[in-house]
Amino acid sequence: MKFLLTQVLFLLFLPSFLVLEAQVWVPTGTESRRASALQFDAGGSSFQKDYYGYFSPNFTYNHGNNFGYSFSLPINALAVDKEPLQIDSKAGKIREMDYNSKNDYSRVLNYISYGTYNQQIPGKVTYSAYTGKMVDGYIGHGTIVNKYQSSSRFDSYNPGVMADLNTDYVGVQYFANSVVNFEVNAARVYIKPLAIGKSILSLFDKSSDLVYLMNLRGNVLDESGRLSVEEEAGSEESKAKKTEETRKKEIRPYSKDSRMELVDNDPWYNRLTIGYTRAWDRAAPVQMSYNTNGSPVTEKNLDNPKTTQVTRASVEGMDIEYRLLNLPFVEFIPYLDVNKIKGLDGAQGTHYGSIFRLGTKDLNIILKPEFRQMTANYAPMYFDSFYEVERFQKFPISAPLRPKYDYLENQSNAKVTGYYHTIYVNFYHLGFEFAVEDYGLKGNKRVFAAAYIPLGSSFLMSFYYTKKGYESQGKAFELDNNTQAAAEISKSFGPIVLRLQNYRKYYLDSSEKSFISIDEIRFLVSGGISF
């Protein structure tokens, strides 16, 4: 893993004219829906010093621009088994952890998607629904649910859910970590009070009523079904103009933080948003079951450690933001989130943040500094990239297992201050993201780095790297059990694509009495037909 990440970083600076097929990470807000195709991935992989043959047929189909789905059937077949030998070891044996629980069979689902999440179009009702592989699940400003990865473990796969509905006045967002069992859920409801007030006042404004009635008259037929004289004269010209405007101004979310897409239609009364969020783990582990040797008892056909006590871990909060500036070259949005963990003594946190964009859609930098004041028993971004593991074992990882909720339950409510700062750099189709978190205490730092780099028309590379719970900045990029990452380099040769992939994820190792982070390296040949 360390070698591949080094090579990726080195290649960032190589001048090359080669298209990216990788999807291990894409800039937030980038459309990642695949083209309609029947494809295959075939090759070999290395995992825990054993070697596997890898094959995965893939089917993707899009019904227009809004609805699409993608399925695959990834299979790892044992080729070379090195010491220690697996039970019932033989060539061609399917890797046991891949399909030994009901959740694992959802690996066939890449995604089912309708609409675009977090899309707001003035004057229209927008909605979306997505279920599938998730690498950046979030709600609101991301102070409770942020960068959630539903597939951060080799031995367990959970296709997540994200859905929303947006209007000019109110909206709702929904998140779930798994469409199979819905263990972790979150919902946010927001209102735009100034827009609501403006609409109410317009009911009593005669001039507004007149304009409104004139607009109605221009959009209806008379009793005989005929257009008005004004409409008859300019209907064709008007239709052509509207079609051209629609083609030029397709309003899609540019970023989960920026509202650049609304620059041309963002009145002052539409900029204030107040939201309420509640997120919960309906069966958060509190106490674990152990064997006499101290190793965790594993639930049969579930790949999870067995629990002896669970509880409902619930986080709720209020948020407010106002877009002070939203111009073609500059944007500024201050926000405030106040959250608390229910059931824990005084566990609360306040997030003071802002979003600052400088530049256009094709070339810009977005800064998102966020300062935090909280109690020691509060966890910002409670549901994050590591939660699929952390619900059983807190970070930094150490044996034996200790659930996150149990750890926080035994902390004081002393005051803690810190920050979580993020920077995005977008240069046409290239995207970079970097974030760092620190509270000045032992073992509570976090780093995130990612890049999406298409070079020319046939060469692409992307990667992300994140680590949580390290003690000093000098250890931020040391690979250990607190690290999660992925990288891919791909090169097209006509209809064939060669791929080198490295995934660093977790799996439960009973012999080590904890989750461990390890690498899987794949070399693949991909091809197929588009339609």
Short mmCIF file of C-alpha atoms in Angstrom, two decimals:
data_model
loop_
_atom_site.label_atom_id
_atom_site.label_comp_id
_atom_site.label_asym_id
_atom_site.label_seq_id
_atom_site.Cartn_x
_atom_site.Cartn_y
_atom_site.Cartn_z
CA MET A 1 0.00 0.00 0.00
CA LYS A 2 2.77 2.42 0.95
CA PHE A 3 4.53 1.73 -2.35
CA LEU A 4 1.42 2.31 -4.45
CA LEU A 5 0.48 5.53 -2.65
CA THR A 6 4.03 6.79 -3.16
CA GLN A 7 3.80 6.01 -6.87
CA VAL A 8 0.46 7.81 -7.15
CA LEU A 9 1.83 10.91 -5.45
CA PHE A 10 4.87 10.81 -7.73
CA LEU A 11 2.76 10.45 -10.86
CA LEU A 12 0.80 13.57 -9.96
CA PHE A 13 3.63 15.59 -11.38
CA LEU A 14 4.32 13.58 -14.54
CA PRO A 15 3.29 15.28 -17.78
CA SER A 16 1.28 12.71 -19.66
CA PHE A 17 -1.37 12.60 -22.33
CA LEU A 18 -3.01 9.43 -21.61
CA VAL A 19 -8.49 8.54 -19.36
CA LEU A 20 -9.47 7.69 -15.99
CA GLU A 21 -11.74 4.75 -15.36
CA ALA A 22 -11.13 4.77 -11.60
CA GLN A 23 -13.88 5.41 -9.13
CA VAL A 24 -12.18 4.82 -5.77
CA TRP A 25 -12.75 8.53 -5.13
CA VAL A 26 -14.32 11.38 -7.07
CA PRO A 27 -14.68 15.03 -6.03
CA THR A 28 -17.83 15.61 -4.01
CA GLY A 29 -20.61 16.78 -6.32
CA THR A 30 -19.10 15.14 -9.40
CA GLU A 31 -21.52 13.00 -11.38
CA SER A 32 -20.24 9.43 -10.93
CA ARG A 33 -23.00 7.49 -12.65
CA ARG A 34 -21.50 5.07 -15.16
CA ALA A 35 -22.36 4.85 -18.84
CA SER A 36 -24.75 2.09 -19.97
CA ALA A 37 -22.60 -0.96 -20.67
CA LEU A 38 -22.04 -4.69 -20.27
CA GLN A 39 -18.50 -5.08 -18.97
CA PHE A 40 -16.12 -7.39 -17.16
CA ASP A 41 -13.15 -7.10 -14.81
CA ALA A 42 -10.72 -10.03 -14.76
CA GLY A 43 -7.31 -10.53 -13.22
CA GLY A 44 -5.61 -11.46 -9.99
CA SER A 45 -5.45 -10.20 -6.41
CA SER A 46 -3.24 -10.57 -3.37
CA PHE A 47 -4.74 -10.72 0.12
CA GLN A 48 -3.10 -11.87 3.37
CA LYS A 49 -0.19 -13.29 1.34
CA ASP A 50 -2.56 -15.57 -0.60
CA TYR A 51 -3.31 -15.15 -4.30
CA TYR A 52 -6.73 -15.19 -5.93
CA GLY A 53 -8.15 -15.11 -9.40
CA TYR A 54 -10.63 -12.24 -9.70
CA PHE A 55 -13.58 -11.98 -12.05
CA SER A 56 -16.58 -9.65 -12.02
CA PRO A 57 -19.22 -9.21 -14.74
CA ASN A 58 -20.85 -5.76 -14.60
CA PHE A 59 -24.13 -4.50 -16.01
CA THR A 60 -25.06 -0.81 -16.02
CA TYR A 61 -28.08 0.84 -17.58
CA ASN A 62 -29.39 4.40 -17.56
CA HIS A 63 -32.97 5.39 -18.28
CA GLY A 64 -32.42 8.98 -19.37
CA ASN A 65 -30.41 11.40 -17.25
CA ASN A 66 -32.14 10.83 -13.91
CA PHE A 67 -32.51 7.09 -13.33
CA GLY A 68 -29.86 4.38 -13.54
CA TYR A 69 -28.64 1.18 -11.95
CA SER A 70 -25.51 -0.93 -11.89
CA PHE A 71 -24.88 -4.51 -10.76
CA SER A 72 -21.85 -6.78 -10.61
CA LEU A 73 -20.85 -10.18 -9.25
CA PRO A 74 -17.29 -9.98 -7.84
CA ILE A 75 -15.66 -13.37 -7.25
CA ASN A 76 -12.30 -14.11 -5.63
CA ALA A 77 -11.25 -17.71 -6.36
CA LEU A 78 -8.26 -19.12 -4.47
CA ALA A 79 -5.21 -19.73 -6.68
CA VAL A 80 -2.24 -19.99 -4.31
CA ASP A 81 -2.68 -20.67 -0.58
CA LYS A 82 0.38 -19.91 1.54
CA GLU A 83 1.01 -20.81 5.17
CA PRO A 84 -1.02 -20.85 7.31
CA LEU A 85 -3.32 -22.85 5.05
CA GLN A 86 -7.03 -22.12 4.94
CA ILE A 87 -9.59 -24.68 6.11
CA ASP A 88 -10.60 -26.95 3.19
CA SER A 89 -8.02 -25.24 1.03
CA LYS A 90 -8.27 -26.03 -2.68
CA ALA A 91 -7.80 -24.21 -5.96
CA GLY A 92 -10.92 -22.38 -7.08
CA LYS A 93 -12.41 -22.04 -3.58
CA ILE A 94 -14.43 -18.83 -3.23
CA ARG A 95 -13.00 -16.54 -0.57
CA GLU A 96 -15.11 -17.35 2.47
CA MET A 97 -15.54 -13.87 3.92
CA ASP A 98 -17.02 -12.56 0.66
CA TYR A 99 -20.30 -14.48 0.79
CA ASN A 100 -20.87 -15.91 4.27
CA SER A 101 -23.63 -13.56 5.52
CA LYS A 102 -26.86 -12.10 4.18
CA ASN A 103 -25.30 -8.64 3.90
CA ASP A 104 -22.54 -10.01 1.69
CA TYR A 105 -24.95 -10.89 -1.10
CA SER A 106 -25.67 -7.20 -1.52
CA ARG A 107 -22.19 -6.95 -3.11
CA VAL A 108 -24.00 -7.50 -6.40
CA LEU A 109 -25.44 -3.97 -6.06
CA ASN A 110 -23.20 -1.15 -7.20
CA TYR A 111 -26.03 1.37 -7.09
CA ILE A 112 -29.61 2.23 -7.95
CA SER A 113 -29.93 5.96 -8.39
CA TYR A 114 -32.62 8.50 -9.20
CA GLY A 115 -31.99 12.22 -9.38
CA THR A 116 -29.11 14.14 -7.84
CA TYR A 117 -28.61 14.45 -4.09
CA ASN A 118 -28.51 17.97 -2.63
CA GLN A 119 -29.79 19.53 -5.86
CA GLN A 120 -31.75 22.76 -5.42
CA ILE A 121 -33.46 24.50 -8.33
CA PRO A 122 -35.32 27.74 -7.55
CA GLY A 123 -39.01 27.43 -8.34
CA LYS A 124 -38.94 23.64 -8.58
CA VAL A 125 -39.36 20.63 -6.32
CA THR A 126 -36.37 18.31 -6.60
CA TYR A 127 -35.89 14.89 -5.08
CA SER A 128 -33.43 12.03 -5.26
CA ALA A 129 -32.82 8.52 -3.96
CA TYR A 130 -29.61 6.51 -4.01
CA THR A 131 -28.66 3.11 -2.65
CA GLY A 132 -25.33 1.42 -3.23
CA LYS A 133 -21.66 1.72 -2.50
CA MET A 134 -21.06 4.86 -0.47
CA VAL A 135 -17.77 6.69 0.09
CA ASP A 136 -19.03 10.11 1.22
CA GLY A 137 -22.34 9.83 3.04
CA TYR A 138 -23.32 13.09 4.72
CA ILE A 139 -26.15 15.17 6.15
CA GLY A 140 -26.20 18.97 6.32
CA HIS A 141 -22.82 20.53 7.14
CA GLY A 142 -21.38 17.14 8.05
CA THR A 143 -20.98 17.79 11.78
CA ILE A 144 -22.92 14.61 12.72
CA VAL A 145 -22.73 12.39 9.62
CA ASN A 146 -19.78 13.03 7.32
CA LYS A 147 -17.72 11.04 4.80
CA TYR A 148 -19.51 7.86 5.83
CA GLN A 149 -18.12 4.75 4.16
CA SER A 150 -20.53 1.86 4.08
CA SER A 151 -17.94 -0.58 2.70
CA SER A 152 -14.91 0.04 4.91
CA ARG A 153 -14.59 -3.67 5.79
CA PHE A 154 -13.51 -6.59 3.60
CA ASP A 155 -15.67 -9.01 5.58
CA SER A 156 -18.90 -7.01 5.49
CA TYR A 157 -20.62 -5.03 2.74
CA ASN A 158 -23.41 -2.54 3.31
CA PRO A 159 -24.95 -0.59 0.42
CA GLY A 160 -25.93 2.73 1.96
CA VAL A 161 -28.92 4.99 1.32
CA MET A 162 -29.11 8.72 0.65
CA ALA A 163 -32.30 10.55 -0.32
CA ASP A 164 -33.67 14.07 -0.21
CA LEU A 165 -36.49 16.41 -1.20
CA ASN A 166 -35.94 20.14 -1.73
CA THR A 167 -38.24 23.11 -2.31
CA ASP A 168 -37.90 26.88 -2.06
CA TYR A 169 -39.29 26.77 1.49
CA VAL A 170 -38.60 23.43 3.20
CA GLY A 171 -36.64 20.26 2.58
CA VAL A 172 -35.56 16.95 4.06
CA GLN A 173 -32.47 14.74 3.82
CA TYR A 174 -32.21 11.07 4.79
CA PHE A 175 -29.26 8.72 5.29
CA ALA A 176 -28.90 5.04 6.22
CA ASN A 177 -25.75 2.94 6.39
CA SER A 178 -27.37 -0.19 4.98
CA VAL A 179 -30.39 -0.92 2.82
CA VAL A 180 -30.34 -4.44 4.30
CA ASN A 181 -30.63 -3.75 8.05
CA PHE A 182 -30.81 0.06 8.49
CA GLU A 183 -28.64 0.01 11.64
CA VAL A 184 -27.51 3.64 11.36
CA ASN A 185 -30.02 6.29 10.25
CA ALA A 186 -30.11 10.07 10.03
CA ALA A 187 -32.69 12.64 8.96
CA ARG A 188 -32.48 16.40 8.59
CA VAL A 189 -35.38 18.78 8.09
CA TYR A 190 -34.71 22.37 7.06
CA ILE A 191 -36.74 25.51 6.45
CA LYS A 192 -36.04 28.83 4.72
CA PRO A 193 -37.89 31.31 6.96
CA LEU A 194 -37.18 34.43 4.90
CA ALA A 195 -38.49 32.76 1.74
CA ILE A 196 -41.61 31.65 3.63
CA GLY A 197 -42.11 35.16 5.01
CA LYS A 198 -41.60 36.73 1.59
CA SER A 199 -44.20 34.39 0.10
CA ILE A 200 -46.72 35.21 2.84
CA LEU A 201 -46.18 38.97 2.42
CA SER A 202 -46.62 38.67 -1.33
CA LEU A 203 -50.18 37.47 -0.73
CA PHE A 204 -50.99 40.93 0.63
CA ASP A 205 -49.00 42.84 -1.97
CA LYS A 206 -51.32 43.93 -4.80
CA SER A 207 -48.50 44.50 -7.26
CA SER A 208 -47.19 41.01 -6.57
CA ASP A 209 -50.68 39.61 -7.09
CA LEU A 210 -50.95 41.39 -10.45
CA VAL A 211 -47.61 40.04 -11.62
CA TYR A 212 -48.59 36.58 -10.39
CA LEU A 213 -51.91 36.71 -12.29
CA MET A 214 -50.16 37.94 -15.43
CA ASN A 215 -47.77 35.01 -15.18
CA LEU A 216 -50.70 32.64 -14.83
CA ARG A 217 -52.40 34.16 -17.87
CA GLY A 218 -49.29 33.58 -19.94
CA ASN A 219 -49.25 29.88 -19.17
CA VAL A 220 -52.82 28.71 -19.76
CA LEU A 221 -55.18 28.15 -22.65
CA ASP A 222 -58.57 29.82 -22.97
CA GLU A 223 -61.80 27.83 -22.70
CA SER A 224 -61.58 26.81 -26.35
CA GLY A 225 -58.05 25.59 -25.95
CA ARG A 226 -56.50 28.49 -27.90
CA LEU A 227 -53.36 30.46 -27.01
CA SER A 228 -53.65 34.17 -26.26
CA VAL A 229 -52.69 36.64 -29.03
CA GLU A 230 -49.45 37.45 -27.21
CA GLU A 231 -48.58 33.78 -26.83
CA GLU A 232 -49.54 32.97 -30.42
CA ALA A 233 -47.19 35.62 -31.74
CA GLY A 234 -44.20 34.70 -29.66
CA SER A 235 -44.72 31.07 -28.78
CA GLU A 236 -42.15 29.56 -31.13
CA GLU A 237 -39.53 32.16 -30.30
CA SER A 238 -40.24 31.77 -26.58
CA LYS A 239 -39.98 27.98 -26.74
CA ALA A 240 -36.68 28.14 -28.58
CA LYS A 241 -35.30 30.63 -26.08
CA LYS A 242 -36.39 28.55 -23.08
CA THR A 243 -34.91 25.40 -24.61
CA GLU A 244 -31.59 27.15 -25.17
CA GLU A 245 -31.56 28.57 -21.64
CA THR A 246 -32.31 25.14 -20.17
CA ARG A 247 -29.50 23.63 -22.21
CA LYS A 248 -27.03 26.26 -21.02
CA LYS A 249 -28.08 26.36 -17.37
CA GLU A 250 -28.53 22.87 -16.07
CA ILE A 251 -28.51 23.44 -12.32
CA ARG A 252 -26.59 20.66 -10.61
CA PRO A 253 -24.82 20.73 -7.24
CA TYR A 254 -21.24 21.72 -7.89
CA SER A 255 -20.12 20.80 -4.39
CA LYS A 256 -21.77 19.64 -1.18
CA ASP A 257 -20.52 22.86 0.44
CA SER A 258 -20.72 25.49 -2.32
CA ARG A 259 -23.87 26.87 -3.97
CA MET A 260 -22.09 28.24 -7.04
CA GLU A 261 -24.75 26.75 -9.33
CA LEU A 262 -27.29 29.25 -7.92
CA VAL A 263 -25.25 32.39 -8.65
CA ASP A 264 -27.66 33.59 -11.35
CA ASN A 265 -30.79 32.98 -9.27
CA ASP A 266 -30.06 33.36 -5.56
CA PRO A 267 -32.23 36.13 -4.01
CA TRP A 268 -31.44 37.31 -0.48
CA TYR A 269 -34.55 35.71 1.02
CA ASN A 270 -33.52 32.27 -0.28
CA ARG A 271 -30.16 32.27 1.51
CA LEU A 272 -31.11 31.72 5.15
CA THR A 273 -31.52 28.06 6.13
CA ILE A 274 -32.33 26.60 9.55
CA GLY A 275 -32.14 22.85 10.04
CA TYR A 276 -32.73 20.13 12.62
CA THR A 277 -30.92 16.78 12.45
CA ARG A 278 -31.32 13.53 14.33
CA ALA A 279 -29.04 10.54 13.72
CA TRP A 280 -29.03 7.24 15.56
CA ASP A 281 -27.56 3.78 15.76
CA ARG A 282 -30.54 1.67 16.80
CA ALA A 283 -28.34 -1.06 18.35
CA ALA A 284 -25.02 0.53 19.26
CA PRO A 285 -22.75 -2.01 21.01
CA VAL A 286 -21.95 -1.29 24.67
CA GLN A 287 -20.52 -4.58 25.94
CA MET A 288 -18.90 -7.36 23.91
CA SER A 289 -18.76 -11.14 24.34
CA TYR A 290 -15.30 -12.71 24.67
CA ASN A 291 -13.84 -16.20 24.61
CA THR A 292 -11.75 -17.45 27.52
CA ASN A 293 -8.57 -16.38 25.67
CA GLY A 294 -9.84 -12.81 25.33
CA SER A 295 -10.73 -12.98 21.64
CA PRO A 296 -14.16 -11.67 20.58
CA VAL A 297 -16.96 -14.14 19.95
CA THR A 298 -18.07 -13.83 16.33
CA GLU A 299 -21.75 -14.06 15.42
CA LYS A 300 -22.35 -16.96 13.08
CA ASN A 301 -22.76 -15.94 9.44
CA LEU A 302 -22.55 -12.25 10.28
CA ASP A 303 -18.81 -11.46 10.57
CA ASN A 304 -19.53 -9.13 13.50
CA PRO A 305 -18.34 -9.53 17.09
CA LYS A 306 -21.13 -10.68 19.39
CA THR A 307 -22.59 -8.14 21.81
CA THR A 308 -23.99 -8.72 25.28
CA GLN A 309 -25.42 -5.21 25.66
CA VAL A 310 -26.61 -2.65 23.11
CA THR A 311 -28.29 0.74 23.32
CA ARG A 312 -29.76 3.38 21.04
CA ALA A 313 -27.01 5.94 20.39
CA SER A 314 -28.69 9.16 19.28
CA VAL A 315 -27.20 12.49 18.23
CA GLU A 316 -29.34 15.54 17.49
CA GLY A 317 -28.59 19.12 16.58
CA MET A 318 -29.69 22.45 15.15
CA ASP A 319 -27.90 24.31 12.36
CA ILE A 320 -28.16 27.69 10.70
CA GLU A 321 -26.42 29.23 7.70
CA TYR A 322 -26.68 32.36 5.56
CA ARG A 323 -25.02 32.95 2.20
CA LEU A 324 -23.65 36.46 2.67
CA LEU A 325 -22.00 36.40 -0.75
CA ASN A 326 -22.69 34.32 -3.84
CA LEU A 327 -21.03 35.90 -6.86
CA PRO A 328 -19.44 34.34 -9.96
CA PHE A 329 -15.92 34.68 -8.48
CA VAL A 330 -16.48 34.65 -4.73
CA GLU A 331 -18.81 33.01 -2.21
CA PHE A 332 -19.00 33.22 1.59
CA ILE A 333 -21.31 31.18 3.84
CA PRO A 334 -20.95 31.28 7.64
CA TYR A 335 -22.74 28.53 9.58
CA LEU A 336 -23.32 27.36 13.14
CA ASP A 337 -24.17 23.84 14.34
CA VAL A 338 -25.06 22.95 17.95
CA ASN A 339 -25.28 19.20 18.65
CA LYS A 340 -25.65 16.86 21.60
CA ILE A 341 -25.43 13.13 22.26
CA LYS A 342 -28.56 12.02 24.06
CA GLY A 343 -28.09 9.82 27.11
CA LEU A 344 -24.55 10.98 27.89
CA ASP A 345 -24.01 13.47 30.71
CA GLY A 346 -23.87 16.94 29.15
CA ALA A 347 -22.29 15.64 25.92
CA GLN A 348 -22.54 18.54 23.50
CA GLY A 349 -20.54 20.39 20.89
CA THR A 350 -20.72 23.68 19.02
CA HIS A 351 -19.31 24.02 15.49
CA TYR A 352 -18.43 27.49 14.15
CA GLY A 353 -17.68 27.22 10.45
CA SER A 354 -17.65 29.02 7.15
CA ILE A 355 -17.36 28.19 3.47
CA PHE A 356 -15.28 30.48 1.26
CA ARG A 357 -14.98 29.97 -2.49
CA LEU A 358 -12.64 31.93 -4.71
CA GLY A 359 -12.78 31.31 -8.45
CA THR A 360 -15.09 30.05 -11.15
CA LYS A 361 -16.66 26.64 -11.66
CA ASP A 362 -13.70 25.36 -13.69
CA LEU A 363 -10.91 26.80 -11.57
CA ASN A 364 -11.39 27.50 -7.87
CA ILE A 365 -10.35 26.92 -4.32
CA ILE A 366 -12.86 26.29 -1.51
CA LEU A 367 -11.87 26.75 2.12
CA LYS A 368 -13.98 25.35 4.95
CA PRO A 369 -12.47 26.22 8.34
CA GLU A 370 -14.44 24.91 11.32
CA PHE A 371 -13.71 25.59 14.99
CA ARG A 372 -15.21 23.40 17.70
CA GLN A 373 -16.01 23.77 21.38
CA MET A 374 -17.26 20.62 23.06
CA THR A 375 -17.20 18.32 26.06
CA ALA A 376 -14.77 15.40 26.31
CA ASN A 377 -17.65 12.91 26.07
CA TYR A 378 -18.92 14.41 22.79
CA ALA A 379 -17.77 13.04 19.41
CA PRO A 380 -17.93 15.38 16.40
CA MET A 381 -18.86 13.63 13.16
CA TYR A 382 -20.06 10.73 15.30
CA PHE A 383 -20.93 8.72 12.18
CA ASP A 384 -17.86 9.00 9.96
CA SER A 385 -15.58 7.02 7.62
CA PHE A 386 -14.62 4.61 10.40
CA TYR A 387 -17.96 4.00 12.11
CA GLU A 388 -18.56 0.55 10.58
CA VAL A 389 -15.57 -0.51 12.71
CA GLU A 390 -15.72 2.07 15.49
CA ARG A 391 -19.18 1.06 16.67
CA PHE A 392 -17.38 -2.09 17.93
CA GLN A 393 -13.89 -0.71 18.58
CA LYS A 394 -12.88 2.85 19.38
CA PHE A 395 -9.92 4.60 17.73
CA PRO A 396 -6.99 4.45 18.09
CA ILE A 397 -7.39 0.70 17.71
CA SER A 398 -6.08 -1.56 20.47
CA ALA A 399 -7.04 -4.96 21.90
CA PRO A 400 -9.42 -5.90 23.40
CA LEU A 401 -12.45 -4.44 21.66
CA ARG A 402 -14.09 -1.42 23.28
CA PRO A 403 -17.15 0.13 21.60
CA LYS A 404 -17.24 3.85 20.86
CA TYR A 405 -20.37 4.47 22.94
CA ASP A 406 -18.92 2.69 25.99
CA TYR A 407 -15.74 4.76 25.72
CA LEU A 408 -17.63 8.07 25.56
CA GLU A 409 -19.93 7.00 28.39
CA ASN A 410 -16.89 6.82 30.67
CA GLN A 411 -15.43 10.21 29.71
CA SER A 412 -15.95 13.43 31.66
CA ASN A 413 -17.75 16.49 30.35
CA ALA A 414 -14.67 18.68 30.64
CA LYS A 415 -14.32 21.39 27.98
CA VAL A 416 -12.30 20.67 24.83
CA THR A 417 -11.52 22.97 21.89
CA GLY A 418 -10.17 22.16 18.46
CA TYR A 419 -10.72 22.44 14.73
CA TYR A 420 -11.52 20.56 11.55
CA HIS A 421 -10.34 22.42 8.44
CA THR A 422 -10.95 21.39 4.83
CA ILE A 423 -9.61 22.68 1.53
CA TYR A 424 -10.80 21.77 -1.97
CA VAL A 425 -8.85 22.63 -5.13
CA ASN A 426 -10.57 22.17 -8.49
CA PHE A 427 -8.73 22.68 -11.76
CA TYR A 428 -11.10 21.83 -14.59
CA HIS A 429 -11.49 18.01 -14.34
CA LEU A 430 -8.81 17.62 -11.68
CA GLY A 431 -9.90 17.59 -8.04
CA PHE A 432 -7.98 17.62 -4.76
CA GLU A 433 -9.20 17.57 -1.16
CA PHE A 434 -7.35 17.79 2.13
CA ALA A 435 -8.69 17.95 5.70
CA VAL A 436 -7.11 17.91 9.16
CA GLU A 437 -8.62 17.64 12.66
CA ASP A 438 -6.88 18.33 15.98
CA TYR A 439 -7.82 19.02 19.62
CA GLY A 440 -4.36 19.15 21.18
CA LEU A 441 -4.95 15.90 23.07
CA LYS A 442 -3.37 12.47 22.79
CA GLY A 443 -4.69 10.19 20.08
CA ASN A 444 -7.41 12.42 18.63
CA LYS A 445 -5.99 13.74 15.36
CA ARG A 446 -7.41 13.00 11.91
CA VAL A 447 -6.25 13.55 8.34
CA PHE A 448 -7.93 13.09 4.95
CA ALA A 449 -6.28 13.49 1.54
CA ALA A 450 -7.67 12.67 -1.89
CA ALA A 451 -7.08 13.36 -5.56
CA TYR A 452 -8.87 12.71 -8.85
CA ILE A 453 -6.55 13.13 -11.82
CA PRO A 454 -7.54 12.39 -15.42
CA LEU A 455 -4.63 13.04 -17.76
CA GLY A 456 -5.55 13.24 -21.41
CA SER A 457 -8.19 10.89 -22.74
CA SER A 458 -6.97 7.45 -21.70
CA PHE A 459 -5.15 7.69 -18.37
CA LEU A 460 -6.66 8.30 -14.97
CA MET A 461 -5.71 7.92 -11.35
CA SER A 462 -7.45 8.60 -8.09
CA PHE A 463 -6.86 7.92 -4.44
CA TYR A 464 -7.99 8.77 -0.95
CA TYR A 465 -6.20 8.33 2.36
CA THR A 466 -7.58 8.86 5.85
CA LYS A 467 -6.26 8.17 9.32
CA LYS A 468 -7.79 8.71 12.74
CA GLY A 469 -6.49 8.55 16.30
CA TYR A 470 -2.77 9.24 15.82
CA GLU A 471 -0.71 11.20 18.35
CA SER A 472 1.47 13.59 16.32
CA GLN A 473 1.44 15.09 12.83
CA GLY A 474 4.63 13.19 12.04
CA LYS A 475 2.61 9.96 12.18
CA ALA A 476 -0.20 11.18 9.95
CA PHE A 477 0.96 9.15 6.95
CA GLU A 478 2.34 6.09 8.72
CA LEU A 479 0.34 3.03 7.71
CA ASP A 480 -1.11 1.16 10.69
CA ASN A 481 -4.44 -0.15 12.01
CA ASN A 482 -5.84 3.39 12.16
CA THR A 483 -5.49 3.86 8.39
CA GLN A 484 -8.01 3.44 5.59
CA ALA A 485 -7.17 4.12 1.94
CA ALA A 486 -7.63 3.21 -1.71
CA ALA A 487 -5.77 4.01 -4.91
CA GLU A 488 -6.20 3.18 -8.58
CA ILE A 489 -4.26 3.80 -11.76
CA SER A 490 -5.82 2.90 -15.11
CA LYS A 491 -4.75 3.11 -18.74
CA SER A 492 -6.90 2.50 -21.81
CA PHE A 493 -5.65 0.60 -24.84
CA GLY A 494 -8.50 0.83 -27.30
CA PRO A 495 -11.46 -1.15 -25.88
CA ILE A 496 -9.31 -2.65 -23.08
CA VAL A 497 -8.45 -0.94 -19.78
CA LEU A 498 -5.60 -2.05 -17.51
CA ARG A 499 -6.07 -1.29 -13.82
CA LEU A 500 -3.86 -1.43 -10.76
CA GLN A 501 -5.82 -1.10 -7.52
CA ASN A 502 -4.95 -1.10 -3.85
CA TYR A 503 -7.64 -1.14 -1.15
CA ARG A 504 -6.75 -0.82 2.52
CA LYS A 505 -9.74 -1.82 4.64
CA TYR A 506 -10.61 -3.65 7.85
CA TYR A 507 -11.57 -7.15 8.83
CA LEU A 508 -12.16 -8.80 12.19
CA ASP A 509 -9.17 -10.96 13.18
CA SER A 510 -10.10 -13.05 16.21
CA SER A 511 -6.51 -14.18 16.69
CA GLU A 512 -5.44 -10.54 17.07
CA LYS A 513 -8.51 -9.87 19.27
CA SER A 514 -9.39 -6.77 17.24
CA PHE A 515 -10.07 -5.34 13.80
CA ILE A 516 -6.96 -4.92 11.69
CA SER A 517 -6.32 -2.80 8.60
CA ILE A 518 -4.72 -4.66 5.68
CA ASP A 519 -4.17 -4.30 1.93
CA GLU A 520 -5.68 -6.03 -1.06
CA ILE A 521 -3.86 -5.44 -4.35
CA ARG A 522 -5.54 -6.14 -7.69
CA PHE A 523 -4.28 -6.15 -11.26
CA LEU A 524 -7.24 -6.20 -13.64
CA VAL A 525 -8.09 -6.17 -17.32
CA SER A 526 -11.45 -4.55 -18.09
CA GLY A 527 -13.50 -4.50 -21.26
CA GLY A 528 -17.00 -4.77 -22.65
CA ILE A 529 -19.56 -3.11 -24.86
CA SER A 530 -21.46 0.16 -24.42
CA PHE A 531 -25.04 0.74 -25.50
#
